[in-house]
XYZ file of N, CA and C in Angstrom:
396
model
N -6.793 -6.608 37.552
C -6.459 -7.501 36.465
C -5.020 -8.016 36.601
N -4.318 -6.931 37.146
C -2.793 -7.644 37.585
C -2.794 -8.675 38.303
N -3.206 -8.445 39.505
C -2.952 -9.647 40.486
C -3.673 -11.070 39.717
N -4.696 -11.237 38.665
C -5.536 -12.240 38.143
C -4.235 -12.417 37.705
N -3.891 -12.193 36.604
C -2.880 -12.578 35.708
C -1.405 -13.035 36.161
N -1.153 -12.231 37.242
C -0.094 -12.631 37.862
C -0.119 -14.244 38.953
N -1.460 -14.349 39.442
C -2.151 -15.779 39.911
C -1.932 -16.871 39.054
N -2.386 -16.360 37.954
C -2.645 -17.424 36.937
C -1.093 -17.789 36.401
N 0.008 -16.595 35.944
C 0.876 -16.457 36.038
C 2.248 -17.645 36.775
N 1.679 -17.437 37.950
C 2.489 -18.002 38.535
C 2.356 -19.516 38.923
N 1.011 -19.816 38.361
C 0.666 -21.285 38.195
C 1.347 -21.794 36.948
N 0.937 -21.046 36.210
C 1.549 -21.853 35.168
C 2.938 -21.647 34.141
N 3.337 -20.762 34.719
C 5.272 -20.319 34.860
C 5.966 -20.041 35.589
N 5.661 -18.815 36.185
C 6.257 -18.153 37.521
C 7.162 -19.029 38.249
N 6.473 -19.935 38.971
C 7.392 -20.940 39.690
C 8.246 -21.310 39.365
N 8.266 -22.073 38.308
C 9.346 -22.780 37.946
C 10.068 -22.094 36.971
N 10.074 -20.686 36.619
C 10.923 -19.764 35.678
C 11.961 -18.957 37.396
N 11.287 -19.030 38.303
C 11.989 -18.158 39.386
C 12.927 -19.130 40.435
N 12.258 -20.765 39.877
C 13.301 -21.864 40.513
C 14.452 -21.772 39.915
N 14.146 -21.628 38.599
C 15.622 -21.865 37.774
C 17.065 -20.280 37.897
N 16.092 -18.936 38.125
C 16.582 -18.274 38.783
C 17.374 -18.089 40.149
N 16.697 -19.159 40.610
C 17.468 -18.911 41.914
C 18.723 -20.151 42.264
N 18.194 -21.371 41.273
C 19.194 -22.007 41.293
C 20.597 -21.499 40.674
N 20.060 -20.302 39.845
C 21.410 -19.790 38.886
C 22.088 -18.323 39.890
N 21.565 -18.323 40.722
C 21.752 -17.143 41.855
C 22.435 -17.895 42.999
N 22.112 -19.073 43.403
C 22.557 -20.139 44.658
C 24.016 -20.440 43.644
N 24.048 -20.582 42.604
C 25.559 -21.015 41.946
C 26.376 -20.053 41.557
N 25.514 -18.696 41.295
C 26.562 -17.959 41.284
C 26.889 -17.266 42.781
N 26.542 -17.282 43.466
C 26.678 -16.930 44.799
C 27.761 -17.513 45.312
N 28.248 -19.639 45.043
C 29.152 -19.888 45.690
C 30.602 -19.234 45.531
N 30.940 -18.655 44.664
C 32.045 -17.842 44.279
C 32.092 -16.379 44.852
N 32.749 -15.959 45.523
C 33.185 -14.625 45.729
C 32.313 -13.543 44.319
N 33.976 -13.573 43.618
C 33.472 -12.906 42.056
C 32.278 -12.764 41.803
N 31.562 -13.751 41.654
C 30.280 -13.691 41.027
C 28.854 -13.547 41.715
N 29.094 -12.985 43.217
C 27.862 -12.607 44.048
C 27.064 -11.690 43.268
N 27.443 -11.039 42.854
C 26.438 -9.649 41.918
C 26.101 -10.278 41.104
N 26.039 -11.437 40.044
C 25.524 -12.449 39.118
C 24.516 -12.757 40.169
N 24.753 -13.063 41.232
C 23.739 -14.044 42.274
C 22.552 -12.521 42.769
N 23.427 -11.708 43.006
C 22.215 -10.649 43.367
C 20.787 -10.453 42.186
N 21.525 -10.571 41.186
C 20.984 -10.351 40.037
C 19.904 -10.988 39.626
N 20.396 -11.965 40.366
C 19.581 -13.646 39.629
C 18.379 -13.574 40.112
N 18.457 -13.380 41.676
C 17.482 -13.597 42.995
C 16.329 -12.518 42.921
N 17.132 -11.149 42.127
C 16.038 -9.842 42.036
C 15.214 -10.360 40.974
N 15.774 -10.985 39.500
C 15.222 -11.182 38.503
C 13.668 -12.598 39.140
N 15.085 -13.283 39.649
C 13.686 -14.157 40.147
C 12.431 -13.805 40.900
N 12.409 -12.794 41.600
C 11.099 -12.113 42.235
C 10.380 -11.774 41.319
N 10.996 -10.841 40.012
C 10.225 -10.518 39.092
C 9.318 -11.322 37.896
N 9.844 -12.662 38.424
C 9.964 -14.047 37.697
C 8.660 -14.417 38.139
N 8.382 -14.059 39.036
C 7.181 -15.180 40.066
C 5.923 -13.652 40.019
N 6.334 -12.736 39.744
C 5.219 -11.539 39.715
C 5.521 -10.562 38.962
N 5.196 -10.534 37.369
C 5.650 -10.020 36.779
C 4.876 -8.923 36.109
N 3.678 -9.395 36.651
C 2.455 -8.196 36.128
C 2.176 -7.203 36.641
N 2.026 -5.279 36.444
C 2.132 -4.176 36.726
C 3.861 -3.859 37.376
N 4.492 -4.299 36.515
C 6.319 -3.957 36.997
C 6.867 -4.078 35.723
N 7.931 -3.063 35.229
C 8.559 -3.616 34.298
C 9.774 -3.243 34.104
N 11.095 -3.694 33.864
C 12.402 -3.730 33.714
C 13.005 -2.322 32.870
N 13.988 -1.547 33.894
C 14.293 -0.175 33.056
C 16.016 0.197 33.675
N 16.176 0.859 32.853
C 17.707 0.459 32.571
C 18.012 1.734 33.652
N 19.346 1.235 34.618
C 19.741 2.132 35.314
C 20.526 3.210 35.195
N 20.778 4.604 35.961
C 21.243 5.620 34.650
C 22.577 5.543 35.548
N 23.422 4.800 36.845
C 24.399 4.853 37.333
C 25.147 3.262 37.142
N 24.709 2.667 36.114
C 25.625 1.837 35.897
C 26.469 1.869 34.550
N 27.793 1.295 34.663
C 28.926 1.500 33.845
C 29.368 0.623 33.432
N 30.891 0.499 32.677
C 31.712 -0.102 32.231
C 32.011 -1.488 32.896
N 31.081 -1.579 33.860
C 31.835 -3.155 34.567
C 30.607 -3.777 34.419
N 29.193 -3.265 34.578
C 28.153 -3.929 34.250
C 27.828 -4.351 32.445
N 28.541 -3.678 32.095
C 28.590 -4.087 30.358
C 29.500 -5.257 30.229
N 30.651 -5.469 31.292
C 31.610 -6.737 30.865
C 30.633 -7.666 31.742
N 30.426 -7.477 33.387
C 29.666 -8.422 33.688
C 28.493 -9.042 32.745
N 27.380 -8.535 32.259
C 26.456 -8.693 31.162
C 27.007 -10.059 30.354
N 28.215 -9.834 29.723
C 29.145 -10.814 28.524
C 29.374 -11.530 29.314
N 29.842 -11.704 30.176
C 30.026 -12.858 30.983
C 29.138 -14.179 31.567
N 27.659 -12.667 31.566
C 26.676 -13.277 32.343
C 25.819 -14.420 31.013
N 25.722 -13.986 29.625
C 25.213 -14.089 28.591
C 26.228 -15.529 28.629
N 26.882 -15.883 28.520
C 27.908 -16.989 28.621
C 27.804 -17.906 29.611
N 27.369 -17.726 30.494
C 27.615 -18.703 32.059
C 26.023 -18.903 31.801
N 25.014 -18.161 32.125
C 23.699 -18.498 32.653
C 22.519 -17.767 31.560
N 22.652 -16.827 31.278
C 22.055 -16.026 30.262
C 21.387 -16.626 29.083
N 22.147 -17.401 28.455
C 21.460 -18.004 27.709
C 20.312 -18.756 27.753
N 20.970 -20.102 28.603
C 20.225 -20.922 29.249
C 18.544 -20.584 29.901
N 18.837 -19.338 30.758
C 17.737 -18.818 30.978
C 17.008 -18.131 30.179
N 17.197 -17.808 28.659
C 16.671 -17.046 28.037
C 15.774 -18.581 26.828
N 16.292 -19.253 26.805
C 15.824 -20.464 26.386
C 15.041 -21.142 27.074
N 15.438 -20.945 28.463
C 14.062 -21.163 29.179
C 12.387 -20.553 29.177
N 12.985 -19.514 28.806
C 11.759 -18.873 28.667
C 10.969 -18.897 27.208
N 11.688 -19.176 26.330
C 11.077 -19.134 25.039
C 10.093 -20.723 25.064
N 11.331 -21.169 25.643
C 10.432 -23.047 25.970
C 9.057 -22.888 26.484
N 9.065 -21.881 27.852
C 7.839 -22.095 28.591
C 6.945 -20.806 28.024
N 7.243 -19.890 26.370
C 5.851 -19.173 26.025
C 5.623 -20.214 24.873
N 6.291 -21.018 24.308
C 5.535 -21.513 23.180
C 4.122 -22.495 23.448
N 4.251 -23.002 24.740
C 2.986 -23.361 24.796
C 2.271 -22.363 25.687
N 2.694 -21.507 25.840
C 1.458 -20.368 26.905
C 0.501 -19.885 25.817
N 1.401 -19.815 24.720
C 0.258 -19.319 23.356
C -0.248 -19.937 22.531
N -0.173 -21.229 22.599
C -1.407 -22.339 22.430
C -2.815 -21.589 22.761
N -3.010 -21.460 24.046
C -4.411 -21.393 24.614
C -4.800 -20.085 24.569
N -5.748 -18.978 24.311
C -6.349 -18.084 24.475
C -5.933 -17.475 26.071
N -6.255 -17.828 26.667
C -5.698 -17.283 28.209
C -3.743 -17.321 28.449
N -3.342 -17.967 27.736
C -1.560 -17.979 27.808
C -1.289 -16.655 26.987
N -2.257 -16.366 26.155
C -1.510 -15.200 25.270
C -0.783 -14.093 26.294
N -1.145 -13.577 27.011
C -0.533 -12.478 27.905
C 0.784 -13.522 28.629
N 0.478 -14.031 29.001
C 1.369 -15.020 29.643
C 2.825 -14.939 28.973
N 2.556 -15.397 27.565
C 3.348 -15.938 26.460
C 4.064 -14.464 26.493
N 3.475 -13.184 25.959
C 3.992 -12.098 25.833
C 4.861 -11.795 27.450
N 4.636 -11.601 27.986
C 5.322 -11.409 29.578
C 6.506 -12.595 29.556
N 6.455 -13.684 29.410
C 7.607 -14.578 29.046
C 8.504 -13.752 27.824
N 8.292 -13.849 27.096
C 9.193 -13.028 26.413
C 9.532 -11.204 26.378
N 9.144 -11.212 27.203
C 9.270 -9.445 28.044
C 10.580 -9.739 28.825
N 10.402 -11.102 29.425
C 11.930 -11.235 30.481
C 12.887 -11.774 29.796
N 12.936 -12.084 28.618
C 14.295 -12.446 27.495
C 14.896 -11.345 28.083
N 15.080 -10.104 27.475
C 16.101 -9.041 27.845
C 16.574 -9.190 28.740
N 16.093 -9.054 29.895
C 16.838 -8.508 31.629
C 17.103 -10.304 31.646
N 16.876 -11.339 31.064
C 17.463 -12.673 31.689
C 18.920 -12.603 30.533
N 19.061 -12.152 29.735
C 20.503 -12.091 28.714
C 20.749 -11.164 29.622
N 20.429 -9.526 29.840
C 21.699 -8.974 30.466
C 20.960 -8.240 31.460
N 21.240 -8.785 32.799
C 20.419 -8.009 34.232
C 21.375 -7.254 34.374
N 22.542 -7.126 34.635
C 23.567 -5.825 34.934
C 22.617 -4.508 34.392
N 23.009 -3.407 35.373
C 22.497 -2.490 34.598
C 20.781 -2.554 34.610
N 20.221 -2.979 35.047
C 18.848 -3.106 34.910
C 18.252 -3.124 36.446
N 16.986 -2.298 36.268
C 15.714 -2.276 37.894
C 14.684 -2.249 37.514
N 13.724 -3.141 38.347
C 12.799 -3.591 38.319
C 11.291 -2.336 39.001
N 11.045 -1.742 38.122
C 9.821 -0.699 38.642
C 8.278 -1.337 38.718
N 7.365 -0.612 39.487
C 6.247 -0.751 39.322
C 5.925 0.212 38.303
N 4.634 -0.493 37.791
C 4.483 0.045 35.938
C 4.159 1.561 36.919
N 2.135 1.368 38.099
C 1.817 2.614 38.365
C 2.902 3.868 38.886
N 3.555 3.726 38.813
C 4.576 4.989 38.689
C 4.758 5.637 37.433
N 4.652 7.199 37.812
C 5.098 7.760 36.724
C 6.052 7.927 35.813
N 6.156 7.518 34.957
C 7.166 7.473 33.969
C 8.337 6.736 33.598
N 7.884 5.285 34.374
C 8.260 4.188 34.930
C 9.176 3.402 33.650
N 9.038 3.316 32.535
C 9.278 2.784 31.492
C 10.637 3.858 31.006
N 10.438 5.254 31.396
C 11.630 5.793 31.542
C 12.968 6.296 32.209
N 12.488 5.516 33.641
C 13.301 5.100 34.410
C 13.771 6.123 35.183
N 12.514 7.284 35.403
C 12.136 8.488 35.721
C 11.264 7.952 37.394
């Protein structure tokens, strides 16, 4: 059922939610400073384009610089991308088949406001949601 959903998925968001990722990863990349914004961007965008049986869990070795990066990130690109996504569930949940869609779009609000600090698991792992 994953891979269906994630097919369907990526027809009718995926793509173009993981273009805009990577364009925000290719810009933060041209700067020194802000390569880890760009690392960030490029991981999120994979998760962007296949987002079904994986889900976003907070890392237990990140610190004090990924909390300022975060504010920074919420300011430069964060937003933008988080508005992106609300844009592309309001019509996923129009249709009976977008409903999952729609929900998974707004699953990646969080990690698109603040990826610092955040990894991307497969759900079938144990205890995956706890970052175990």
């Amino acid at each position: 059922m994953n891979t269906l959903l994630n097919v369907i998925w990526l027809v009718f968001a995926g793509f173009w939610l993981a273009l805009g990722y990577v364009a925000a990863g290719v810009l933060c990349c041209l700067l020194i400073v802000t390569i880890p914004f760009g690392i960030a961007s490029f991981r999120i965008a994979g998760y962007a384009l296949w987002p079904f049986g994986r889900t976003v869990v907070d890392k237990r070795t990140a610190g004090a610089w990924s909390t300022i990066g975060n504010v920074i990130w919420v300011v430069v690109a964060g937003i933008w991308l988080a508005i992106g996504h609300v844009v592309t569930a309001i019509p996923l949940f129009v249709s009976i088949i977008g409903i999952p869609m729609g929900i998974a779009n707004l699953k990646l609000i969080p990690v698109s406001l603040l990826p610092l600090g955040k990894e991307i698991v497969p759900t079938d792992r144990p205890f995956a949601a706890y970052g175990a």
